[in-house]
Coordinates of C-alpha atoms and ligand atoms in Angstrom, one line a residue:
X1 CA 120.7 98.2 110.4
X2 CA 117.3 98.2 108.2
X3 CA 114.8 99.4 110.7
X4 CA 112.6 100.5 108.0
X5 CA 111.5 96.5 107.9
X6 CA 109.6 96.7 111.3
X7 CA 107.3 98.9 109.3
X8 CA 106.8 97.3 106.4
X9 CA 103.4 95.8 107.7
X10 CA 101.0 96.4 104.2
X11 CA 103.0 100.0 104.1
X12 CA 103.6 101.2 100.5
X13 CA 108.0 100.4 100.4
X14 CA 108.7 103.8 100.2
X15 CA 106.6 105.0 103.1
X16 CA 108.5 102.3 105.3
X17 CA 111.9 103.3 104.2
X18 CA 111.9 106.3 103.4
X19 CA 109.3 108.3 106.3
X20 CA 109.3 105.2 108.9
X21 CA 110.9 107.6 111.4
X22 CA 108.3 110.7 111.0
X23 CA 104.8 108.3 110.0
X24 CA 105.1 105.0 111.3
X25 CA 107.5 105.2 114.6
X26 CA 105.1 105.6 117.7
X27 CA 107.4 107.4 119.6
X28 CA 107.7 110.0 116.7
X29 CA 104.4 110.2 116.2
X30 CA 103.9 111.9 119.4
X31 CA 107.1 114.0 119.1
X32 CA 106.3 115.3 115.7
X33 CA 102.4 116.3 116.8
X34 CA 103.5 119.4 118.6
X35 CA 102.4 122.1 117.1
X36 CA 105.7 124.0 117.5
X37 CA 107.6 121.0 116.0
X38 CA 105.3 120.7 112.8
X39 CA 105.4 124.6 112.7
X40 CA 109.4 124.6 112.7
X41 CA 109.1 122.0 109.9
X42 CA 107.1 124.4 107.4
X43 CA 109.8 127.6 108.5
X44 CA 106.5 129.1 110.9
X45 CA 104.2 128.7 107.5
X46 CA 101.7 126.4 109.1
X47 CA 99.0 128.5 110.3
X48 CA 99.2 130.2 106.6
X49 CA 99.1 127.5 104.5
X50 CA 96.3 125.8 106.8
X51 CA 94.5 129.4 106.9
X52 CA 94.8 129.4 102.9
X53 CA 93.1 125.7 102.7
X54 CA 90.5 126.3 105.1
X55 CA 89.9 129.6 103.4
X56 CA 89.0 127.6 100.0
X57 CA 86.9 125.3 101.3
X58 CA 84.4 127.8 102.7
X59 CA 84.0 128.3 98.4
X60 CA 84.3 124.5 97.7
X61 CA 81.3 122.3 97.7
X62 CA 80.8 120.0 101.3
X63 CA 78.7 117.4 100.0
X64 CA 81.3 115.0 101.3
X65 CA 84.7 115.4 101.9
X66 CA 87.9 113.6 102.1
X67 CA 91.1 114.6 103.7
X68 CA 93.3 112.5 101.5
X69 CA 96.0 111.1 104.3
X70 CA 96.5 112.1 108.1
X71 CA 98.3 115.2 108.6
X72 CA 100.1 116.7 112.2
X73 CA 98.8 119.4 113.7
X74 CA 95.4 120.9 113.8
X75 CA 93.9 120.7 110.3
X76 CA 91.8 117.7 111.1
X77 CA 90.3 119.3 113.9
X78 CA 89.6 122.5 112.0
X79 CA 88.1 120.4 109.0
X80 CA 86.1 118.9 111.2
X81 CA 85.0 122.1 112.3
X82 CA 84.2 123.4 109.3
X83 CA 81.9 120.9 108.2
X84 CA 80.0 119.9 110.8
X85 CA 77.5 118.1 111.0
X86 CA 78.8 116.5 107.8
X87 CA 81.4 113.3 108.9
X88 CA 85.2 114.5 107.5
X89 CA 86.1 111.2 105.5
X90 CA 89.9 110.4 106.3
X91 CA 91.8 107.6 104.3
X92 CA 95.5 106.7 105.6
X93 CA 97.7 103.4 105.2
X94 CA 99.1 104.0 108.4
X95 CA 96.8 103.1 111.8
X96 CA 99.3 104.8 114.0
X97 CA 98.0 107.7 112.0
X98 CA 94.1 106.9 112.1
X99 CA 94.2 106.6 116.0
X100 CA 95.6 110.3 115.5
X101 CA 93.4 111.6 113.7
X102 CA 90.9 109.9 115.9
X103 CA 91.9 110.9 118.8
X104 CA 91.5 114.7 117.9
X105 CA 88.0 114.8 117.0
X106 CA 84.7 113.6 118.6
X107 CA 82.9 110.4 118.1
X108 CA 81.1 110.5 115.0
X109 CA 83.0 113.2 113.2
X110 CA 85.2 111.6 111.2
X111 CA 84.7 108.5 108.6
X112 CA 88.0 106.9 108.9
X113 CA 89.4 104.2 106.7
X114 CA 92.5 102.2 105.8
X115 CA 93.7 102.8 102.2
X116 CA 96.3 103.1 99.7
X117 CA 95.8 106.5 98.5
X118 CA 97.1 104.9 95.1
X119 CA 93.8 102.5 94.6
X120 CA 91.2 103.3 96.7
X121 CA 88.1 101.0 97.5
X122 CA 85.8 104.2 97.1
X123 CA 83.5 104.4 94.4
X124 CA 84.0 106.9 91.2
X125 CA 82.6 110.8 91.2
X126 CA 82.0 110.2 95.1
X127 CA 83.6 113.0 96.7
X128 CA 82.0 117.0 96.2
X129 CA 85.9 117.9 97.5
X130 CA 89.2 115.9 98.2
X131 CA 92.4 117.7 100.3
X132 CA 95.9 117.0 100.1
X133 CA 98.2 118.5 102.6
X134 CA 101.8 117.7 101.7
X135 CA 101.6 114.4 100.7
X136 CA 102.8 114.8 96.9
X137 CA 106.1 115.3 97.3
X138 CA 106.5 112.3 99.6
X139 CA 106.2 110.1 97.0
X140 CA 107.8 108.6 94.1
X141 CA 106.8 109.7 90.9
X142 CA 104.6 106.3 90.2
X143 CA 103.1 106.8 93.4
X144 CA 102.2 110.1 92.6
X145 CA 100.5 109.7 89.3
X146 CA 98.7 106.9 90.6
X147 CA 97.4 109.1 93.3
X148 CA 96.3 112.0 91.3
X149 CA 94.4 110.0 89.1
X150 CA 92.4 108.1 92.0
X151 CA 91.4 111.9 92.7
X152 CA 90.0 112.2 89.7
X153 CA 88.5 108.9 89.5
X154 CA 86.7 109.8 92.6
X155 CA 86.0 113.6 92.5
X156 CA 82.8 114.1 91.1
X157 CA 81.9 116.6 88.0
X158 CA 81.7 120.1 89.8
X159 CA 84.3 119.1 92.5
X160 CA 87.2 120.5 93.7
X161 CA 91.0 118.9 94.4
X162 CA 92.4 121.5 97.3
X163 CA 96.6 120.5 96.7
X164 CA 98.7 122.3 99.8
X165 CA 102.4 121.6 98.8
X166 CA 105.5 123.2 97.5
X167 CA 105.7 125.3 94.8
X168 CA 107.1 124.5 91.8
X169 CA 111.5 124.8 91.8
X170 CA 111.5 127.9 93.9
X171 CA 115.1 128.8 92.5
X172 CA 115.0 132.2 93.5
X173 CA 114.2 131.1 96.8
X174 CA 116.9 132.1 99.4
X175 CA 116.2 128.7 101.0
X176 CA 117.1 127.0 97.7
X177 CA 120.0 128.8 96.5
X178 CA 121.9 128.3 100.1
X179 CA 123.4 124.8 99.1
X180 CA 123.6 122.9 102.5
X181 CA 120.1 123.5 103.2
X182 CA 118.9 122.1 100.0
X183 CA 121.7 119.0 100.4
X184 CA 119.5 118.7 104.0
X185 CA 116.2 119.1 102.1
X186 CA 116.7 116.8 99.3
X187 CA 118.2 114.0 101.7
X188 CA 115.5 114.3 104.2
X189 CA 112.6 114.5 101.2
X190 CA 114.2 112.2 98.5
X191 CA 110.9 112.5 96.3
X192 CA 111.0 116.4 96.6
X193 CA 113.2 117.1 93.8
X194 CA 110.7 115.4 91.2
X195 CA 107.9 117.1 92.3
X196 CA 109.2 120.3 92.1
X197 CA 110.1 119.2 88.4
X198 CA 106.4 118.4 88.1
X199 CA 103.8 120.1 85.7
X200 CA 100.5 119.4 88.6
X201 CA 98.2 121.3 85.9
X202 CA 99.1 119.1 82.8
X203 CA 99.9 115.8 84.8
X204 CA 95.9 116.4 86.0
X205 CA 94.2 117.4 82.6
X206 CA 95.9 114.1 81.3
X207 CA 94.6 112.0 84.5
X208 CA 91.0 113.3 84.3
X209 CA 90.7 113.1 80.7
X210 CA 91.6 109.4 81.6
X211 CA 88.8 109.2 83.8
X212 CA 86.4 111.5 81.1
X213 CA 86.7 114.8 83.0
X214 CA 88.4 118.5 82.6
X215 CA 90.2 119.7 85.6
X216 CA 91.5 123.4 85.7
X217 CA 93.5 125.3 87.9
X218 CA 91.5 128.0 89.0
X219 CA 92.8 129.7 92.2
X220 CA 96.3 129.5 93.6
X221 CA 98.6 131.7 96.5
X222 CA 101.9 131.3 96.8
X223 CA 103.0 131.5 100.6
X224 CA 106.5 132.3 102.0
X225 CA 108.1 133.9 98.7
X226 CA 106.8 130.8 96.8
X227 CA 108.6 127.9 98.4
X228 CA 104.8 126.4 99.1
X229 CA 101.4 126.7 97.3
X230 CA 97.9 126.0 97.8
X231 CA 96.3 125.3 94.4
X232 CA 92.7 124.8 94.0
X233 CA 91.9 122.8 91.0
X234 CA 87.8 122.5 89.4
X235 CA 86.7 119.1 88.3
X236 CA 84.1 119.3 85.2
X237 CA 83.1 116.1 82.9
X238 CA 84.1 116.5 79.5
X239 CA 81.2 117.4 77.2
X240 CA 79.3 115.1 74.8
X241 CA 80.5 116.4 71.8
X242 CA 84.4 116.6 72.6
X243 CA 83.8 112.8 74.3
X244 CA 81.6 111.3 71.1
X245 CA 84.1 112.7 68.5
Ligands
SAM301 C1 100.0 113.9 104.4 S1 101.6 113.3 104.4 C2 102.5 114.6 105.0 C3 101.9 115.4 106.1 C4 102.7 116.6 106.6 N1 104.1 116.4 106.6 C5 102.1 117.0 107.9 O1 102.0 116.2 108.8 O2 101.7 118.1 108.0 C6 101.8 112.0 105.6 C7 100.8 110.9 105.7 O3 100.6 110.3 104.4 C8 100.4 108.9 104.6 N2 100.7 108.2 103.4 C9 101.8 108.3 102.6 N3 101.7 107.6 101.5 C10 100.4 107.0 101.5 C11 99.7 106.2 100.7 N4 100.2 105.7 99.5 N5 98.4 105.8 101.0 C12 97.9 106.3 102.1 N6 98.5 107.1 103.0 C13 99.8 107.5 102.7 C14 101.3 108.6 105.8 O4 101.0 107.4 106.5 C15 101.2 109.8 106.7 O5 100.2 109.7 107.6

């Protein structure tokens, strides 16, 4: 039975087919808002990897933010937090996952639109920072690029791009080199395995330079023996002798 076509509903095809049961499903949008559950997903990482993002955007600058998709748990909340009284812009495809989001904060708080993270209605060099929590490796490799470079299309010269997400093919990784668990992995996150392939620091030069920027990688921490990474990347615009030559 395709289920995956009750969710089809202006959902990219691969968010429908592939994630319908964790994203889209109502029912498993409550179950997989627990803290516990979305804690058990990320191996207890999730207060470290949301204590590592939080801890770079104290440096990053708040002119006006966007959380780049919903996330479970409490990151919204804590962005929120953070930035007060500045609005937390939030951009999902998914309403199920708006409402979320919504529901955790207070009125006024958060700037919450409907979007294709792959081509975004926002204006360019709009946003001072842009966070992604695990959202790369959910999608295909089109997907992807396309995504990356609407954040450099919209992250302004002196902006940051905060990426949380797995680290690049932790082979070491006892996780990794146990074979069923990776069968499990791979099955449950089809698009993992090209991301892990995935230069993120040349992919984005090549992006911004498309969109007449630099980006550079300029912090990063590795978190539980490298199987994830938070990666803080600088947004500069190109200078006007490289771009006139
Ligand atoms: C951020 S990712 C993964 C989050 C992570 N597993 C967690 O909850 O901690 C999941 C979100 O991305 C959204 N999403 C996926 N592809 C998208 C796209 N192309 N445009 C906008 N939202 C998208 C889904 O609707 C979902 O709300």
């Amino acid at each position: 039975m395709k289920l995956y076509r009750h969710f089809q509903d202006g959902i990219p095809w691969y968010l429908a087919r592939h994630y319908w049961w964790a994203y889209l499903w109502s029912a498993a949008v409550w179950f997989f808002d627990h803290q516990p559950i979305i804690n058990a997903i990320l191996f207890g990482q999730y207060q470290k990897l949301m204590q590592a993002t939080m801890s770079r955007l104290e440096w990053a600058p708040k002119e006006r933010v966007l959380q780049l998709t919903c996330v479970y748990g409490k990151l919204t909340p804590k962005l929120v937090g953070m930035l007060q009284p500045k609005a937390l812009h939030i951009t999902d495809v998914a309403t199920v996952q708006l409402k979320l989001a919504r529901s955790k904060t207070s009125k006024g708080q958060l700037l919450a639109t409907r979007m294709n993270a792959e081509s975004m209605g926002y204006k360019q060099d709009i946003f001072s920072t842009i966070i992604l929590f695990f959202l790369l490796h959910e999608m295909p490799p089109e997907a992807r690029i396309n995504t990356l470079s609407e954040c450099m299309r919209t992250i302004m010269p002196g902006g940051t791009l905060l990426l949380t997400e797995y680290a690049p093919l932790p082979k070491q990784h006892c996780l990794y080199r146990f074979p069923p668990f990776r069968w499990l992995l791979t099955t449950l996150e089809p698009f993992l395995a090209s991301f892990w392939q995935l230069n993120l620091e040349s992919q984005l030069r090549e992006l911004a330079a498309m969109h007449g920027k630099n980006v550079s990688l300029h912090w990063s921490k590795n978190i539980f023996s490298g199987f994830y990474r938070v990666s803080e990347f600088r947004v500069s615009s190109v200078s006007p002798l490289i771009r006139d030559k």
